[in-house]
Amino acid sequence: SQTIHQWPATLVQPVGSPLSLECTVEGTSNPNLYWYRQAAGRGLQLLFYSIGIDQISSEVPQNLSASRPQDRQFILSSKKLLLSDSGFYLCAWSVTTDTQYFGPGTRLTVL
Amino acid sequence: QKEVEQDPGPLSVPEGAIVSLNCTYSNSAFQYFMWYRQYSRKGPELLMYTYSSGNKEDGRFTAQVDKSSKYISLFIRDSQPSDSATYLCAIETGANNLFFGTGTRLTVIP
């Protein structure tokens, strides 16, 4: 069966510090991978999605970036965090274009 | 206009009640309709999935889609305290464009 992992689970970072969140998927090959941010009362905001290694689309312009160095690994990064980057970050995967399955999430607080 | 509109609640019901959660959408191209359940501080988990108008039942849960009215619903029968969570509707065109509602927070009171 497929499993998706995210780490860390929680993170507290100062403004201006770098960020690296990691997501890995087990039990499937060539998945579509997604990064979302969830803010209270605002639902899920798609940040990036990837249909293959080094094939990444950005949905929202911001100071975040994503990379996919391996088929089942997706990384979300920032060189300098802003206060507005605080939120709950979710990684998801899919094989078809419809149903997505989510990881446990990373709660990021920028102080 | 948002692609998907969902009443954020919160919604509180007594144990055993029937719960109705609803979303409306604007784009008739949407083909796939999903409901996710999200417990506090956890990732959303897929609860129901359907792609046609009508009802789909899974245990105590029924997903209903009315494409003519662009309206989807999730019914929970005999609600339990363990159903307390945020429920998100999600709608997809089939071209990798998945749109989520903002979620409805449900509390089932014992």
PDB file of C-alpha atoms in Angstrom:
ATOM      1  CA  SER A   1       0.000   0.000   0.000  1.00  0.00           C
ATOM      2  CA  GLN A   2       1.049   3.587  -0.511  1.00  0.00           C
ATOM      3  CA  THR A   3       2.378   5.735   2.304  1.00  0.00           C
ATOM      4  CA  ILE A   4       3.318   9.388   2.364  1.00  0.00           C
ATOM      5  CA  HIS A   5       5.694  10.887   4.893  1.00  0.00           C
ATOM      6  CA  GLN A   6       6.380  14.480   5.804  1.00  0.00           C
ATOM      7  CA  TRP A   7       8.909  15.947   8.158  1.00  0.00           C
ATOM      8  CA  PRO A   8       9.328  17.695  10.346  1.00  0.00           C
ATOM      9  CA  ALA A   9       5.894  17.590  11.952  1.00  0.00           C
ATOM     10  CA  THR A  10       6.315  21.004  13.538  1.00  0.00           C
ATOM     11  CA  LEU A  11       8.829  23.767  13.000  1.00  0.00           C
ATOM     12  CA  VAL A  12       9.420  27.161  14.560  1.00  0.00           C
ATOM     13  CA  GLN A  13      11.719  29.417  12.587  1.00  0.00           C
ATOM     14  CA  PRO A  14      12.780  33.070  12.849  1.00  0.00           C
ATOM     15  CA  VAL A  15      11.973  35.535  10.087  1.00  0.00           C
ATOM     16  CA  GLY A  16      14.702  35.540   7.456  1.00  0.00           C
ATOM     17  CA  SER A  17      15.849  31.974   8.102  1.00  0.00           C
ATOM     18  CA  PRO A  18      15.856  29.285   5.396  1.00  0.00           C
ATOM     19  CA  LEU A  19      13.326  26.487   5.132  1.00  0.00           C
ATOM     20  CA  SER A  20      13.395  22.925   3.911  1.00  0.00           C
ATOM     21  CA  LEU A  21      10.379  20.633   4.207  1.00  0.00           C
ATOM     22  CA  GLU A  22      10.564  17.117   2.870  1.00  0.00           C
ATOM     23  CA  CYS A  23       7.942  14.749   1.547  1.00  0.00           C
ATOM     24  CA  THR A  24       8.432  11.171   0.402  1.00  0.00           C
ATOM     25  CA  VAL A  25       5.984   8.651  -1.007  1.00  0.00           C
ATOM     26  CA  GLU A  26       6.300   4.870  -0.780  1.00  0.00           C
ATOM     27  CA  GLY A  27       4.538   2.147  -2.668  1.00  0.00           C
ATOM     28  CA  THR A  28       3.959   3.866  -6.007  1.00  0.00           C
ATOM     29  CA  SER A  29       5.983   4.957  -9.006  1.00  0.00           C
ATOM     30  CA  ASN A  30       5.937   8.241 -10.896  1.00  0.00           C
ATOM     31  CA  PRO A  31       3.280   9.879  -8.737  1.00  0.00           C
ATOM     32  CA  ASN A  32       2.059  13.409  -9.215  1.00  0.00           C
ATOM     33  CA  LEU A  33       3.185  15.378  -6.177  1.00  0.00           C
ATOM     34  CA  TYR A  34       1.732  18.524  -4.669  1.00  0.00           C
ATOM     35  CA  TRP A  35       2.514  21.096  -1.991  1.00  0.00           C
ATOM     36  CA  TYR A  36      -0.370  22.928  -0.349  1.00  0.00           C
ATOM     37  CA  ARG A  37      -0.565  25.522   2.380  1.00  0.00           C
ATOM     38  CA  GLN A  38      -3.571  25.610   4.654  1.00  0.00           C
ATOM     39  CA  ALA A  39      -4.382  28.755   6.588  1.00  0.00           C
ATOM     40  CA  ALA A  40      -7.263  29.036   9.018  1.00  0.00           C
ATOM     41  CA  GLY A  41     -10.504  29.895   7.257  1.00  0.00           C
ATOM     42  CA  ARG A  42      -8.869  29.987   3.853  1.00  0.00           C
ATOM     43  CA  GLY A  43      -8.889  26.386   2.775  1.00  0.00           C
ATOM     44  CA  LEU A  44      -6.118  24.687   0.868  1.00  0.00           C
ATOM     45  CA  GLN A  45      -3.906  26.758  -1.379  1.00  0.00           C
ATOM     46  CA  LEU A  46      -1.976  24.853  -4.043  1.00  0.00           C
ATOM     47  CA  LEU A  47       1.626  26.021  -4.102  1.00  0.00           C
ATOM     48  CA  PHE A  48       3.404  23.617  -6.448  1.00  0.00           C
ATOM     49  CA  TYR A  49       2.711  20.443  -8.326  1.00  0.00           C
ATOM     50  CA  SER A  50       5.000  18.065 -10.139  1.00  0.00           C
ATOM     51  CA  ILE A  51       4.277  15.403 -12.741  1.00  0.00           C
ATOM     52  CA  GLY A  52       7.850  14.085 -12.811  1.00  0.00           C
ATOM     53  CA  ILE A  53      11.435  14.637 -11.795  1.00  0.00           C
ATOM     54  CA  ASP A  54      12.451  18.255 -12.421  1.00  0.00           C
ATOM     55  CA  GLN A  55       8.953  19.011 -13.782  1.00  0.00           C
ATOM     56  CA  ILE A  56       7.445  21.472 -11.356  1.00  0.00           C
ATOM     57  CA  SER A  57       4.720  24.027 -11.817  1.00  0.00           C
ATOM     58  CA  SER A  58       4.260  26.979  -9.510  1.00  0.00           C
ATOM     59  CA  GLU A  59       0.740  28.115  -8.848  1.00  0.00           C
ATOM     60  CA  VAL A  60       1.335  31.098  -6.608  1.00  0.00           C
ATOM     61  CA  PRO A  61       4.267  33.542  -6.925  1.00  0.00           C
ATOM     62  CA  GLN A  62       6.037  33.874  -3.590  1.00  0.00           C
ATOM     63  CA  ASN A  63       9.340  33.346  -1.875  1.00  0.00           C
ATOM     64  CA  LEU A  64       8.952  29.570  -1.814  1.00  0.00           C
ATOM     65  CA  SER A  65      10.403  27.058  -4.248  1.00  0.00           C
ATOM     66  CA  ALA A  66      10.043  23.330  -4.787  1.00  0.00           C
ATOM     67  CA  SER A  67      12.326  20.629  -6.081  1.00  0.00           C
ATOM     68  CA  ARG A  68      11.906  16.974  -6.951  1.00  0.00           C
ATOM     69  CA  PRO A  69      15.343  15.371  -6.909  1.00  0.00           C
ATOM     70  CA  GLN A  70      13.958  11.835  -6.986  1.00  0.00           C
ATOM     71  CA  ASP A  71      10.780  10.257  -8.306  1.00  0.00           C
ATOM     72  CA  ARG A  72       9.126   9.986  -4.893  1.00  0.00           C
ATOM     73  CA  GLN A  73      10.716  12.925  -3.095  1.00  0.00           C
ATOM     74  CA  PHE A  74       9.384  16.444  -3.054  1.00  0.00           C
ATOM     75  CA  ILE A  75      11.042  19.309  -1.206  1.00  0.00           C
ATOM     76  CA  LEU A  76       9.677  22.731  -0.339  1.00  0.00           C
ATOM     77  CA  SER A  77      12.244  25.425   0.326  1.00  0.00           C
ATOM     78  CA  SER A  78      12.721  29.058   1.072  1.00  0.00           C
ATOM     79  CA  LYS A  79      15.864  31.147   1.314  1.00  0.00           C
ATOM     80  CA  LYS A  80      14.316  33.711   3.675  1.00  0.00           C
ATOM     81  CA  LEU A  81      11.107  33.092   5.554  1.00  0.00           C
ATOM     82  CA  LEU A  82       8.469  35.771   6.032  1.00  0.00           C
ATOM     83  CA  LEU A  83       5.933  36.016   8.820  1.00  0.00           C
ATOM     84  CA  SER A  84       3.234  35.333   6.243  1.00  0.00           C
ATOM     85  CA  ASP A  85       4.791  31.938   5.495  1.00  0.00           C
ATOM     86  CA  SER A  86       3.385  30.549   8.737  1.00  0.00           C
ATOM     87  CA  GLY A  87       0.812  27.842   8.171  1.00  0.00           C
ATOM     88  CA  PHE A  88       0.128  24.157   7.810  1.00  0.00           C
ATOM     89  CA  TYR A  89       1.976  22.676   4.845  1.00  0.00           C
ATOM     90  CA  LEU A  90       0.611  19.570   3.247  1.00  0.00           C
ATOM     91  CA  CYS A  91       2.159  17.290   0.684  1.00  0.00           C
ATOM     92  CA  ALA A  92      -0.116  15.143  -1.464  1.00  0.00           C
ATOM     93  CA  TRP A  93       0.274  12.546  -4.159  1.00  0.00           C
ATOM     94  CA  SER A  94      -1.889  11.147  -6.914  1.00  0.00           C
ATOM     95  CA  VAL A  95      -1.572   8.668  -9.716  1.00  0.00           C
ATOM     96  CA  THR A  96      -4.593   9.725 -11.720  1.00  0.00           C
ATOM     97  CA  THR A  97      -5.506  13.350 -12.207  1.00  0.00           C
ATOM     98  CA  ASP A  98      -8.399  13.325  -9.790  1.00  0.00           C
ATOM     99  CA  THR A  99      -7.979  11.855  -6.328  1.00  0.00           C
ATOM    100  CA  GLN A 100      -5.178  13.138  -4.137  1.00  0.00           C
ATOM    101  CA  TYR A 101      -3.886  11.621  -0.913  1.00  0.00           C
ATOM    102  CA  PHE A 102      -2.395  13.795   1.767  1.00  0.00           C
ATOM    103  CA  GLY A 103       0.480  13.461   4.172  1.00  0.00           C
ATOM    104  CA  PRO A 104       0.301  14.304   7.874  1.00  0.00           C
ATOM    105  CA  GLY A 105       1.443  17.896   7.356  1.00  0.00           C
ATOM    106  CA  THR A 106       4.058  20.239   8.803  1.00  0.00           C
ATOM    107  CA  ARG A 107       2.996  23.076  11.052  1.00  0.00           C
ATOM    108  CA  LEU A 108       5.330  26.018  10.457  1.00  0.00           C
ATOM    109  CA  THR A 109       5.442  29.022  12.730  1.00  0.00           C
ATOM    110  CA  VAL A 110       7.587  31.957  11.680  1.00  0.00           C
ATOM    111  CA  LEU A 111       8.401  34.348  14.515  1.00  0.00           C
TER     112      LEU A 111
ATOM    113  CA  GLN B   1     -16.448  34.250  -7.566  1.00  0.00           C
ATOM    114  CA  LYS B   2     -14.691  31.305  -5.984  1.00  0.00           C
ATOM    115  CA  GLU B   3     -14.662  28.031  -7.862  1.00  0.00           C
ATOM    116  CA  VAL B   4     -16.070  26.231  -4.830  1.00  0.00           C
ATOM    117  CA  GLU B   5     -18.112  27.694  -1.992  1.00  0.00           C
ATOM    118  CA  GLN B   6     -18.573  25.900   1.299  1.00  0.00           C
ATOM    119  CA  ASP B   7     -20.296  27.072   4.459  1.00  0.00           C
ATOM    120  CA  PRO B   8     -17.521  27.193   7.093  1.00  0.00           C
ATOM    121  CA  GLY B   9     -19.865  26.529  10.006  1.00  0.00           C
ATOM    122  CA  PRO B  10     -19.079  25.683  12.727  1.00  0.00           C
ATOM    123  CA  LEU B  11     -21.784  23.088  13.000  1.00  0.00           C
ATOM    124  CA  SER B  12     -22.683  21.408  16.291  1.00  0.00           C
ATOM    125  CA  VAL B  13     -25.101  18.499  16.463  1.00  0.00           C
ATOM    126  CA  PRO B  14     -26.088  15.966  19.125  1.00  0.00           C
ATOM    127  CA  GLU B  15     -24.900  12.398  18.798  1.00  0.00           C
ATOM    128  CA  GLY B  16     -27.176  10.381  16.533  1.00  0.00           C
ATOM    129  CA  ALA B  17     -28.280  13.335  14.429  1.00  0.00           C
ATOM    130  CA  ILE B  18     -28.194  13.421  10.633  1.00  0.00           C
ATOM    131  CA  VAL B  19     -25.618  15.885   9.372  1.00  0.00           C
ATOM    132  CA  SER B  20     -25.804  17.641   6.026  1.00  0.00           C
ATOM    133  CA  LEU B  21     -22.716  19.336   4.602  1.00  0.00           C
ATOM    134  CA  ASN B  22     -22.894  21.243   1.355  1.00  0.00           C
ATOM    135  CA  CYS B  23     -20.840  22.883  -1.369  1.00  0.00           C
ATOM    136  CA  THR B  24     -21.697  24.777  -4.502  1.00  0.00           C
ATOM    137  CA  TYR B  25     -19.482  25.230  -7.512  1.00  0.00           C
ATOM    138  CA  SER B  26     -19.458  27.489 -10.511  1.00  0.00           C
ATOM    139  CA  ASN B  27     -17.758  25.590 -13.338  1.00  0.00           C
ATOM    140  CA  SER B  28     -19.838  23.041 -15.192  1.00  0.00           C
ATOM    141  CA  ALA B  29     -16.616  21.396 -16.448  1.00  0.00           C
ATOM    142  CA  PHE B  30     -16.016  19.845 -13.034  1.00  0.00           C
ATOM    143  CA  GLN B  31     -16.205  16.080 -13.319  1.00  0.00           C
ATOM    144  CA  TYR B  32     -14.957  14.572 -10.074  1.00  0.00           C
ATOM    145  CA  PHE B  33     -16.315  15.253  -6.639  1.00  0.00           C
ATOM    146  CA  MET B  34     -14.685  14.348  -3.365  1.00  0.00           C
ATOM    147  CA  TRP B  35     -15.132  14.785   0.335  1.00  0.00           C
ATOM    148  CA  TYR B  36     -12.190  14.814   2.695  1.00  0.00           C
ATOM    149  CA  ARG B  37     -12.232  14.591   6.471  1.00  0.00           C
ATOM    150  CA  GLN B  38      -9.549  16.393   8.427  1.00  0.00           C
ATOM    151  CA  TYR B  39      -8.996  15.900  12.115  1.00  0.00           C
ATOM    152  CA  SER B  40      -7.307  18.669  14.051  1.00  0.00           C
ATOM    153  CA  ARG B  41      -3.608  19.007  13.201  1.00  0.00           C
ATOM    154  CA  LYS B  42      -3.757  16.136  10.712  1.00  0.00           C
ATOM    155  CA  GLY B  43      -3.733  15.904   6.942  1.00  0.00           C
ATOM    156  CA  PRO B  44      -7.045  15.496   5.082  1.00  0.00           C
ATOM    157  CA  GLU B  45      -8.111  11.920   4.381  1.00  0.00           C
ATOM    158  CA  LEU B  46     -10.260  10.946   1.439  1.00  0.00           C
ATOM    159  CA  LEU B  47     -13.742   9.994   2.584  1.00  0.00           C
ATOM    160  CA  MET B  48     -15.892   9.793  -0.524  1.00  0.00           C
ATOM    161  CA  TYR B  49     -15.309  10.037  -4.251  1.00  0.00           C
ATOM    162  CA  THR B  50     -17.818  10.195  -7.075  1.00  0.00           C
ATOM    163  CA  TYR B  51     -17.959  11.392 -10.647  1.00  0.00           C
ATOM    164  CA  SER B  52     -21.615  11.236 -11.555  1.00  0.00           C
ATOM    165  CA  SER B  53     -24.852  12.844 -10.493  1.00  0.00           C
ATOM    166  CA  GLY B  54     -26.834  10.963  -7.909  1.00  0.00           C
ATOM    167  CA  ASN B  55     -26.046   9.331  -4.594  1.00  0.00           C
ATOM    168  CA  LYS B  56     -23.153   7.196  -3.462  1.00  0.00           C
ATOM    169  CA  GLU B  57     -23.375   5.462  -0.125  1.00  0.00           C
ATOM    170  CA  ASP B  58     -20.609   4.109   2.105  1.00  0.00           C
ATOM    171  CA  GLY B  59     -21.752   3.000   5.526  1.00  0.00           C
ATOM    172  CA  ARG B  60     -23.119   5.990   7.392  1.00  0.00           C
ATOM    173  CA  PHE B  61     -21.935   8.396   4.692  1.00  0.00           C
ATOM    174  CA  THR B  62     -23.796   9.402   1.535  1.00  0.00           C
ATOM    175  CA  ALA B  63     -22.361  11.708  -1.097  1.00  0.00           C
ATOM    176  CA  GLN B  64     -24.858  13.413  -3.345  1.00  0.00           C
ATOM    177  CA  VAL B  65     -24.090  15.298  -6.551  1.00  0.00           C
ATOM    178  CA  ASP B  66     -26.524  17.446  -8.511  1.00  0.00           C
ATOM    179  CA  LYS B  67     -24.689  18.622 -11.615  1.00  0.00           C
ATOM    180  CA  SER B  68     -27.653  20.571 -12.926  1.00  0.00           C
ATOM    181  CA  SER B  69     -27.659  22.731  -9.789  1.00  0.00           C
ATOM    182  CA  LYS B  70     -23.865  22.571  -9.300  1.00  0.00           C
ATOM    183  CA  TYR B  71     -24.432  21.392  -5.769  1.00  0.00           C
ATOM    184  CA  ILE B  72     -22.845  18.606  -3.770  1.00  0.00           C
ATOM    185  CA  SER B  73     -23.691  17.280  -0.339  1.00  0.00           C
ATOM    186  CA  LEU B  74     -22.360  14.874   2.242  1.00  0.00           C
ATOM    187  CA  PHE B  75     -24.819  13.284   4.637  1.00  0.00           C
ATOM    188  CA  ILE B  76     -23.737  11.568   7.819  1.00  0.00           C
ATOM    189  CA  ARG B  77     -26.309   9.330   9.482  1.00  0.00           C
ATOM    190  CA  ASP B  78     -26.243   8.420  13.160  1.00  0.00           C
ATOM    191  CA  SER B  79     -23.434  10.886  13.760  1.00  0.00           C
ATOM    192  CA  GLN B  80     -20.811   9.940  16.346  1.00  0.00           C
ATOM    193  CA  PRO B  81     -18.400  12.024  18.422  1.00  0.00           C
ATOM    194  CA  SER B  82     -15.601  10.481  16.339  1.00  0.00           C
ATOM    195  CA  ASP B  83     -17.096  12.259  13.301  1.00  0.00           C
ATOM    196  CA  SER B  84     -16.062  15.590  14.827  1.00  0.00           C
ATOM    197  CA  ALA B  85     -13.656  17.042  12.280  1.00  0.00           C
ATOM    198  CA  THR B  86     -13.452  19.533   9.441  1.00  0.00           C
ATOM    199  CA  TYR B  87     -14.977  18.319   6.196  1.00  0.00           C
ATOM    200  CA  LEU B  88     -13.644  19.633   2.912  1.00  0.00           C
ATOM    201  CA  CYS B  89     -15.292  19.249  -0.444  1.00  0.00           C
ATOM    202  CA  ALA B  90     -13.012  19.029  -3.458  1.00  0.00           C
ATOM    203  CA  ILE B  91     -13.884  19.227  -7.115  1.00  0.00           C
ATOM    204  CA  GLU B  92     -11.744  18.433 -10.108  1.00  0.00           C
ATOM    205  CA  THR B  93     -11.957  19.031 -13.834  1.00  0.00           C
ATOM    206  CA  GLY B  94      -9.923  15.966 -14.794  1.00  0.00           C
ATOM    207  CA  ALA B  95      -7.013  18.114 -15.917  1.00  0.00           C
ATOM    208  CA  ASN B  96      -5.117  18.182 -12.632  1.00  0.00           C
ATOM    209  CA  ASN B  97      -7.044  21.199 -11.361  1.00  0.00           C
ATOM    210  CA  LEU B  98      -8.393  20.324  -7.935  1.00  0.00           C
ATOM    211  CA  PHE B  99     -10.364  22.996  -6.087  1.00  0.00           C
ATOM    212  CA  PHE B 100     -11.123  22.755  -2.395  1.00  0.00           C
ATOM    213  CA  GLY B 101     -13.813  24.323  -0.315  1.00  0.00           C
ATOM    214  CA  THR B 102     -12.705  26.130   2.838  1.00  0.00           C
ATOM    215  CA  GLY B 103     -14.068  23.319   5.021  1.00  0.00           C
ATOM    216  CA  THR B 104     -16.930  22.975   7.505  1.00  0.00           C
ATOM    217  CA  ARG B 105     -16.013  22.281  11.109  1.00  0.00           C
ATOM    218  CA  LEU B 106     -18.353  19.721  12.652  1.00  0.00           C
ATOM    219  CA  THR B 107     -18.708  18.896  16.332  1.00  0.00           C
ATOM    220  CA  VAL B 108     -20.848  15.967  17.429  1.00  0.00           C
ATOM    221  CA  ILE B 109     -21.812  16.327  21.062  1.00  0.00           C
ATOM    222  CA  PRO B 110     -22.172  13.107  23.111  1.00  0.00           C
TER     223      PRO B 110
END
